[in-house]
XYZ file of C-alpha atoms in Angstrom:
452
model
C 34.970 26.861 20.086
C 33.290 23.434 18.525
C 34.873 21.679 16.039
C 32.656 23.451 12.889
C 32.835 22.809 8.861
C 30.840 24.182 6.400
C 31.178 21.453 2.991
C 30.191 24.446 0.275
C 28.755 23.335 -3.316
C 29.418 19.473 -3.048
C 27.402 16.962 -5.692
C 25.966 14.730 -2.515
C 25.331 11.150 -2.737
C 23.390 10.617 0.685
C 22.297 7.132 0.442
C 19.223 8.375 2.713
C 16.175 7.993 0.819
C 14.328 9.957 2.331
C 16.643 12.590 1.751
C 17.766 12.412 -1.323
C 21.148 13.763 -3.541
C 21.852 17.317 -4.250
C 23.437 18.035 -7.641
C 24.678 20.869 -5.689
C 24.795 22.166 -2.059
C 26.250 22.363 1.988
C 26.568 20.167 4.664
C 26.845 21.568 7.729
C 29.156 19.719 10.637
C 29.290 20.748 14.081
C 31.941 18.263 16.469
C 31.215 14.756 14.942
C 27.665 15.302 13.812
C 25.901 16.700 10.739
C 23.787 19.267 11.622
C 22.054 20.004 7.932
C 22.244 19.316 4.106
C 20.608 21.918 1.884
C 21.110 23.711 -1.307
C 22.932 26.342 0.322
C 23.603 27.517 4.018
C 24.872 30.588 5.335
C 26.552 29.603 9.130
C 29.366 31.507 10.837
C 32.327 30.612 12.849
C 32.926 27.745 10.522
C 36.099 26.196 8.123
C 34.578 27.037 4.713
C 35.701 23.722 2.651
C 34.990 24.084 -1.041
C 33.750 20.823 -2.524
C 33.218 22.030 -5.614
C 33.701 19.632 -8.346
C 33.454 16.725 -5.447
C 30.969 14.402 -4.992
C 30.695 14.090 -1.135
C 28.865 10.743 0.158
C 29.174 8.674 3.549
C 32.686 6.277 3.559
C 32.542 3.147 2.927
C 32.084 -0.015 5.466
C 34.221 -3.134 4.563
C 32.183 -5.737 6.524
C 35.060 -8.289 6.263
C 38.739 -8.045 6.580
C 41.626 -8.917 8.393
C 43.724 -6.061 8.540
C 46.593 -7.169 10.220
C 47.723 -9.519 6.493
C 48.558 -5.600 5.616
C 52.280 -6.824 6.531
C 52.095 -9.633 4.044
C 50.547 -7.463 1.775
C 51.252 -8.982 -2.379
C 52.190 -12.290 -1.523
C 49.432 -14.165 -2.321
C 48.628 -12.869 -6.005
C 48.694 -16.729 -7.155
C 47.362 -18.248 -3.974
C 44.604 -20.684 -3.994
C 42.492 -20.931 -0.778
C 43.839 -24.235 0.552
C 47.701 -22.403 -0.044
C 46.486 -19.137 1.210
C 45.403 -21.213 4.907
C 48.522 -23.249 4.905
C 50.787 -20.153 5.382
C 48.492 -17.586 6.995
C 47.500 -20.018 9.978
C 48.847 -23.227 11.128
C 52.267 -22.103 12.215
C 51.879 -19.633 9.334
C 52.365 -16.028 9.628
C 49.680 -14.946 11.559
C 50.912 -17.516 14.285
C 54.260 -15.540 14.590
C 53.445 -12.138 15.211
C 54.624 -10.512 18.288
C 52.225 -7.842 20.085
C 54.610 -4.705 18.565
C 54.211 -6.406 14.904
C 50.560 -6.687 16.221
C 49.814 -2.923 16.632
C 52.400 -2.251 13.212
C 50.089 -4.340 11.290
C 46.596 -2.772 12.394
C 48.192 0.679 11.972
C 49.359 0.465 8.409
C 46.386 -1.773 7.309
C 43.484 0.815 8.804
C 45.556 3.854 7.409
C 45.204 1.847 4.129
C 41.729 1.333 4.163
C 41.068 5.083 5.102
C 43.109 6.353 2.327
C 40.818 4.307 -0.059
C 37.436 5.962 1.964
C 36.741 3.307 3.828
C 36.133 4.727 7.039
C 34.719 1.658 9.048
C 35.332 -1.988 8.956
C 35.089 -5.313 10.778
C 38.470 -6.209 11.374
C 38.306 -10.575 11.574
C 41.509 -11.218 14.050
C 43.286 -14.171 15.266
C 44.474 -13.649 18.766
C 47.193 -15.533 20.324
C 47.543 -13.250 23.885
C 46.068 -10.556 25.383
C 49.241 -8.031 24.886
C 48.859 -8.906 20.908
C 44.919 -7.851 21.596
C 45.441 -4.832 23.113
C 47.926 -4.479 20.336
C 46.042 -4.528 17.448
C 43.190 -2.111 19.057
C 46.084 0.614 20.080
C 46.497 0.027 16.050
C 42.992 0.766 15.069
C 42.688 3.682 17.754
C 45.790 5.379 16.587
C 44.840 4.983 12.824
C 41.616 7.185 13.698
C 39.140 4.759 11.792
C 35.663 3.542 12.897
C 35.884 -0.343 13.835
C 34.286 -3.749 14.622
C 37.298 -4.899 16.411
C 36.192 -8.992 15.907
C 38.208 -11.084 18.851
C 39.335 -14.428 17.359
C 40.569 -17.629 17.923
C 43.835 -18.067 16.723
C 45.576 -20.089 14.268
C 46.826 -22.861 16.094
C 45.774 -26.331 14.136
C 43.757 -27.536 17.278
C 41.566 -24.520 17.209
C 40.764 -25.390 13.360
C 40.104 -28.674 13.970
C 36.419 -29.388 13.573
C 36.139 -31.952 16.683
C 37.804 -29.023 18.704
C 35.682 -27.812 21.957
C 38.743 -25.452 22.293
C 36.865 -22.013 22.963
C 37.760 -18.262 22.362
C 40.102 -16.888 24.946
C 38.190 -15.680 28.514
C 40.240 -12.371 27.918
C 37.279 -11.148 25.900
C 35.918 -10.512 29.260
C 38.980 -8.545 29.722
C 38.850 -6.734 26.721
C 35.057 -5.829 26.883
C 35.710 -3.820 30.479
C 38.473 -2.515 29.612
C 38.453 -1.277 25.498
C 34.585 -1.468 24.934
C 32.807 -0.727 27.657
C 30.982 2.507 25.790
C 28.936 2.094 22.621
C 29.697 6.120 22.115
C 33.704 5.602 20.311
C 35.198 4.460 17.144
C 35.168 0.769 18.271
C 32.963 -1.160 18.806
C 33.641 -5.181 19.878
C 32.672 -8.393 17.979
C 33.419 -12.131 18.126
C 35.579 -14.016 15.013
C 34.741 -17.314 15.609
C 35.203 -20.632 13.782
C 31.619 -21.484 13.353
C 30.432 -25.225 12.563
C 32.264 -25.627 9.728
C 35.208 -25.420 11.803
C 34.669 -26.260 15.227
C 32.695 -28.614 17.195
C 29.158 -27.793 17.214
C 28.579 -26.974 21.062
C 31.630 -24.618 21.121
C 29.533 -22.889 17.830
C 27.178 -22.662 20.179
C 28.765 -21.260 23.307
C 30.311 -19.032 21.454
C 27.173 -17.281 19.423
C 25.686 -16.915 22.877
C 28.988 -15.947 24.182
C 29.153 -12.811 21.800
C 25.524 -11.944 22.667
C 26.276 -11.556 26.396
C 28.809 -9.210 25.185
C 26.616 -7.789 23.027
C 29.096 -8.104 20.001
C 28.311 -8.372 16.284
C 29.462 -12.566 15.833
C 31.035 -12.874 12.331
C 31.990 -16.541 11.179
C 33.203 -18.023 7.769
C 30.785 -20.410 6.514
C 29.499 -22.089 3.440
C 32.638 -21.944 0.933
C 34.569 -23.944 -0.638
C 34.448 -28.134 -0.410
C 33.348 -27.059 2.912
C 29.661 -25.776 2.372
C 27.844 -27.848 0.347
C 26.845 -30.903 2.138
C 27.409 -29.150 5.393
C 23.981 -27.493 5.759
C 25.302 -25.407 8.524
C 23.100 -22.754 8.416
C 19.462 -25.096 8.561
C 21.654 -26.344 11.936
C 21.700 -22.994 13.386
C 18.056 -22.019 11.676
C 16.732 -25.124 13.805
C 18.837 -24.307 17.000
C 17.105 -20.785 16.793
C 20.068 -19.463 16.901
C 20.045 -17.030 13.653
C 19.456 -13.554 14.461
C 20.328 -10.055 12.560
C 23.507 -10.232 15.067
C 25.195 -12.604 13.024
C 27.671 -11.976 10.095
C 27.968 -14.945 7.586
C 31.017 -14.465 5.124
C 31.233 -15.347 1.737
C 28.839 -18.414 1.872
C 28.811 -18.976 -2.046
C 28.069 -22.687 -2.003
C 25.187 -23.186 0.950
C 21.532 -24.584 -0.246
C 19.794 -22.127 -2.056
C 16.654 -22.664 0.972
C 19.390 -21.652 3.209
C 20.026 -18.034 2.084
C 16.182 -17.504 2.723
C 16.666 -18.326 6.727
C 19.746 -15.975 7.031
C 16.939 -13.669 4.957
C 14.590 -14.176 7.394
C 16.366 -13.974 10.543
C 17.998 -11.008 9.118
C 21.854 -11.848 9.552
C 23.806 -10.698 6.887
C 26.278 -12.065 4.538
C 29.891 -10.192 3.807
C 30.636 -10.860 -0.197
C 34.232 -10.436 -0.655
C 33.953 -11.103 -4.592
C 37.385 -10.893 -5.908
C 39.327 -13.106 -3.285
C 35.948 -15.339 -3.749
C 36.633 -15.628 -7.250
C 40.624 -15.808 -7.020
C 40.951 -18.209 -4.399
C 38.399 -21.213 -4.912
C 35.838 -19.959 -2.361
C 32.615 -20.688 -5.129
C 30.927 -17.975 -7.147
C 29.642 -14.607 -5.300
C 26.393 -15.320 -3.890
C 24.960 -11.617 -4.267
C 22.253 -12.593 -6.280
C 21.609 -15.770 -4.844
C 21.062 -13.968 -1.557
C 18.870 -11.197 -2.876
C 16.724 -13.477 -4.736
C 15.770 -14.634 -1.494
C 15.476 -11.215 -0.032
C 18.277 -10.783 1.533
C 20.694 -7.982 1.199
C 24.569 -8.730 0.574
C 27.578 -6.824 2.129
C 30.821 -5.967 1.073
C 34.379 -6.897 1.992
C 37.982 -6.815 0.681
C 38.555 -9.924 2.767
C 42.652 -10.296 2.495
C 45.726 -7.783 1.172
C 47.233 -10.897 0.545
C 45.722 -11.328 -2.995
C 43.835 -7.953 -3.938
C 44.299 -4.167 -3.422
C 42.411 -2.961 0.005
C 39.979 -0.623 -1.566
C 36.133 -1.249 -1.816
C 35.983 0.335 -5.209
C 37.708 -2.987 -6.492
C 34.706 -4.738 -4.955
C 32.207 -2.858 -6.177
C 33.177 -3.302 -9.459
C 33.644 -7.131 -9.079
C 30.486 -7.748 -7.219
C 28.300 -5.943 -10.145
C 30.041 -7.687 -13.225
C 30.105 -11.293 -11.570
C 25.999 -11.096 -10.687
C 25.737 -9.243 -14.442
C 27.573 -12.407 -16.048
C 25.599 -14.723 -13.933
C 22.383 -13.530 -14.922
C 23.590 -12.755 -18.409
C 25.192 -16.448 -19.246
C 21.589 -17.601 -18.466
C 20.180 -15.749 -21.196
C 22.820 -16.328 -23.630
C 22.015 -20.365 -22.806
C 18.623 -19.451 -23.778
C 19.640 -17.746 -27.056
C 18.636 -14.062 -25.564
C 20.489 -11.056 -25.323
C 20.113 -9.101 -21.858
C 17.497 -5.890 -22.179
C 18.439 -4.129 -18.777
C 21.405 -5.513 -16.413
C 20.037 -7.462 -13.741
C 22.176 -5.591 -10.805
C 22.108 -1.809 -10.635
C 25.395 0.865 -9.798
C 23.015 2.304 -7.307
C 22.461 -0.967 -5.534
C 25.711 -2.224 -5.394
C 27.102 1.345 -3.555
C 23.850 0.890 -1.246
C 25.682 -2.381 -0.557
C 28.953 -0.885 0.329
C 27.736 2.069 2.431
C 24.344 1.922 4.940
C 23.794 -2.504 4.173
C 27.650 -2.733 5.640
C 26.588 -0.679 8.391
C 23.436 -2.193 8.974
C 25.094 -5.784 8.691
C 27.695 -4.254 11.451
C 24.534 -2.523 14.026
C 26.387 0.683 13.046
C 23.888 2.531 11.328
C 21.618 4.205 13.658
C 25.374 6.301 13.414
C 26.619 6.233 10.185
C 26.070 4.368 6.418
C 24.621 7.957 5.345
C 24.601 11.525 5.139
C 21.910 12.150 7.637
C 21.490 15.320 9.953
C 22.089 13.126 13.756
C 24.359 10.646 12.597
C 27.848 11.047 12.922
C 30.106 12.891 10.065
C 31.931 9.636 8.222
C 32.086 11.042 4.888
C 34.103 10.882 1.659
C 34.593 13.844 -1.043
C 35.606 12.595 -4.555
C 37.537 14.668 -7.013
C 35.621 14.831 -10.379
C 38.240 16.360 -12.443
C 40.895 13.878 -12.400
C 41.274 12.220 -16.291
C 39.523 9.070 -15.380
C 36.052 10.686 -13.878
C 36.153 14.491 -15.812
C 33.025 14.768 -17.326
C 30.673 13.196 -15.228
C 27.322 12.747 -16.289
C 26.175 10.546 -13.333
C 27.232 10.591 -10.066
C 26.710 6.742 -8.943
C 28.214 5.435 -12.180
C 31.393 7.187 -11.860
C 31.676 6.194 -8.112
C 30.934 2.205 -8.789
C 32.512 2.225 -12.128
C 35.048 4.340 -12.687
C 36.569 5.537 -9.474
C 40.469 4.269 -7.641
C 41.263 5.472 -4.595
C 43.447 8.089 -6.121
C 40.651 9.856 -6.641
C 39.528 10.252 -2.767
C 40.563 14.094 -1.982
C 39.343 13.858 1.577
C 38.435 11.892 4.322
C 36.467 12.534 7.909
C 35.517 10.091 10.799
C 33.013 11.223 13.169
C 33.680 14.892 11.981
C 37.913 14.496 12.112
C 39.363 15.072 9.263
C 41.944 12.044 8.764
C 42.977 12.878 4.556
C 42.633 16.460 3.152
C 43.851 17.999 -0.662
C 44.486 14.025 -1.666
C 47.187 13.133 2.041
C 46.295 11.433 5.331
C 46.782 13.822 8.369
C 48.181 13.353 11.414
C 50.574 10.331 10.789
C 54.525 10.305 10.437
C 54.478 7.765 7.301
C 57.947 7.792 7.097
C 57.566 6.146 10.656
C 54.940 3.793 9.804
C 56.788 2.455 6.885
C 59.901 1.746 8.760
C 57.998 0.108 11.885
C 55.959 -1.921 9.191
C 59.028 -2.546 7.208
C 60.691 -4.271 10.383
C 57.816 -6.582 11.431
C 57.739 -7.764 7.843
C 61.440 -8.675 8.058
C 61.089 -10.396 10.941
C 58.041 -12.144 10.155
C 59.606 -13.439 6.753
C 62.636 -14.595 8.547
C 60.967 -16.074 11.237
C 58.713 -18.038 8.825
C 61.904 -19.012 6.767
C 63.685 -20.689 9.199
C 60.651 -22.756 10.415
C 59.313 -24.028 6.565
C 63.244 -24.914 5.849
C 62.986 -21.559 3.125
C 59.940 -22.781 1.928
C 56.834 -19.574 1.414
């Protein structure tokens, strides 16, 4: 018998226009595919789930983060940028993980994000041998969460150094055959690569064509920081032809404001990761900045380091920093704000089908549509910090923790039911993480004289 659920009496968000929400009714799942939303449906040889007093809506994409800082999760809560490079890469952490800590990390970090509803991401990785690859996707795969695994370059100072030709590892060829050579699973493959704010131009180059042979979403950090202004690293590629929807800017809060209209244009996306972006010294978000220019931003937690893994932290930080933004203006001009420039509703369109747009995922998922596949959320609405709710959207953007996330399904699997992730020992996973922590502080220790 198929895998069959019958969601009874939800409040559905869909985020599919066409469609619509339903203050109340059924979703129908059959294997990993929803068959049919309605106001009611009577099907047999089903699993009745009662969603009453839920609000059920697609998960949530994270379209930047590197899951693997899960280990070093907390450290970083005072950590400017500049402080937050110096001991992630660079003979840093990341630089002395072995493969087990590896597939430890990925694990704990994608269980995290699925507990919160996020139930795809781009995980950005720094790769330092194939058996610490293959590590971090047995992490993903065992987690049970939809992925952009993104293959990086790793840490080492000469890969960071901007008149580097040092290229991205041949074993992507390697992992291509042998993880991703089907479109139809979890993962999917990208490229994390420098980009030319931190690498040699040509081996930008070779390596945006690079991820296009392997047909692989190409994700690369630029325009933040000291690093973006005078750079104009985007006109560069705009005038190499190179731009193209297949290519994932993040954070680029301090590029020309001309330059957000060619990303527009070409149709790449940005990944805002607001509160790291904020935190860390990156430059302001540039939400509205891209918009204006008719784009449309993304969402990402970006690093554990400094800020909980949740996207309902982001939300919250993308929509007040564009609301100050556009409010300061008017306060300089001696007027009060009538309406709020930046909308709940947008801002969850941002963190749902945009994310899985910006990651060519959402011909499958990014909404509750009958043919894609079954990603979805449900939200209790009777916990103290939602119970009454008078709108839906408000009290997902505004007012929601991850607390609140009763269940969780991936391509029709349920991976959290009744508030607890299935299917994982965590007693396990804490230990295992616990131990690759230890080490890695230890390791790090004796290397920096002490010094973190």
């Amino acid at each position: 018998m198929s895998n069959r659920y019958l969601i009874k009496n939800g409040d559905f968000l869909t985020m599919d226009n066409a469609l619509g929400n339903f203050k109340k009714a059924d979703m129908l799942v059959e294997d990993s595919i929803i068959v049919s939303i309605q106001q009611e449906i009577d099907a047999s040889d089903c699993e009745i789930i009662d969603a009453a007093d839920m609000i059920v809506m697609p998960g949530f994409v994270d379209t930047h983060r590197h899951v693997w800082e899960s280990l070093v999760r907390t450290i970083g809560a005072d950590w400017s940028l500049p402080t937050y490079l110096q001991h992630i890469y660079y003979g840093g952490f990341g630089s002395k993980l072995r493969p087990t800590d590896s597939y430890a990390a990925n694990l704990l970090g994608a269980l995290e994000a699925l507990n919160a509803g996020v139930t795809t991401l781009l995980d950005w990785t720094m790769i330092y041998s194939p058996e610490h690859a293959d590590g971090f996707i047995k992490g993903l795969q065992d987690a049970g969460i939809r992925a952009v695994f993104a293959y990086g370059a790793s840490g080492e100072t000469e890969y960071w150094d901007r008149s580097s030709k040092k290229l991205v590892s041949d074993d992507v060829y390697r992992v291509k055959k042998q993880h991703f050579s089907s479109d139809d699973q979890l993962l999917t493959m990208g490229l994390a690569i420098r980009g030319p704010e931190f690498s040699h131009w040509d081996a930008t180059v070779h390596e945006i064509r690079l991820a296009r042979e392997l047909d692989a979403i190409c994700s690369m950090h630029v325009g933040f920081g000291s690093w973006g202004p005078d750079d104009r690293s985007i006109e560069k590629l705009y005038k190499a032809g190179l731009l193209g929807p297949d290519l994932n800017m993040v954070h680029a809060n301090t590029m020309g404001y001309d330059e957000y209209k060619m990303l527009a244009d070409s149709g790449a996306s940005i990944s805002i990761t607001p509160e790291v972006e904020m935190m860390m010294g990156h430059g302001y978000p540039a939400t509205g900045l891209f918009m204006e220019n008719g784009g449309t931003p993304t969402l990402g937690v970006d690093v554990v380091t400094s800020t909980s893994g949740d996207m309902f932290t982001q939300m919250k930080f993308m929509l007040q920093a564009e609301r100050a933004r556009t409010n300061q203006s008017l306060l300089a001009s001696k007027s009060m704000p009538g309406e709020l420039s930046l909308k709940a509703q947008q801002v969850l369109h941002f963190a749902t089908i945009a994310g899985a747009k910006a990651l060519g995922l959402d011909r499958k998922v990014g909404t509750l549509t009958p043919g894609k596949e079954a990603d979805f959320i449900m939200v209790r609405t009777t916990d103290l910090n939602l119970f009454p709710i008078s709108d839906p959207v408000g009290a997902i953007v505004q007012f929601a923790n991850p607390s609140n996330v009763d269940s969780v399904f991936v391509a029709g699997r349920p991976v959290k039911r009744h508030g607890q992730l299935q299917y994982v020992d965590l007693n396990h996973i804490r230990k295992m993480a616990n131990e690759s922590k230890e080490y890695l502080f230890s390791t790090v220790a004796n290397t920096t004289n002490g010094v973190i």
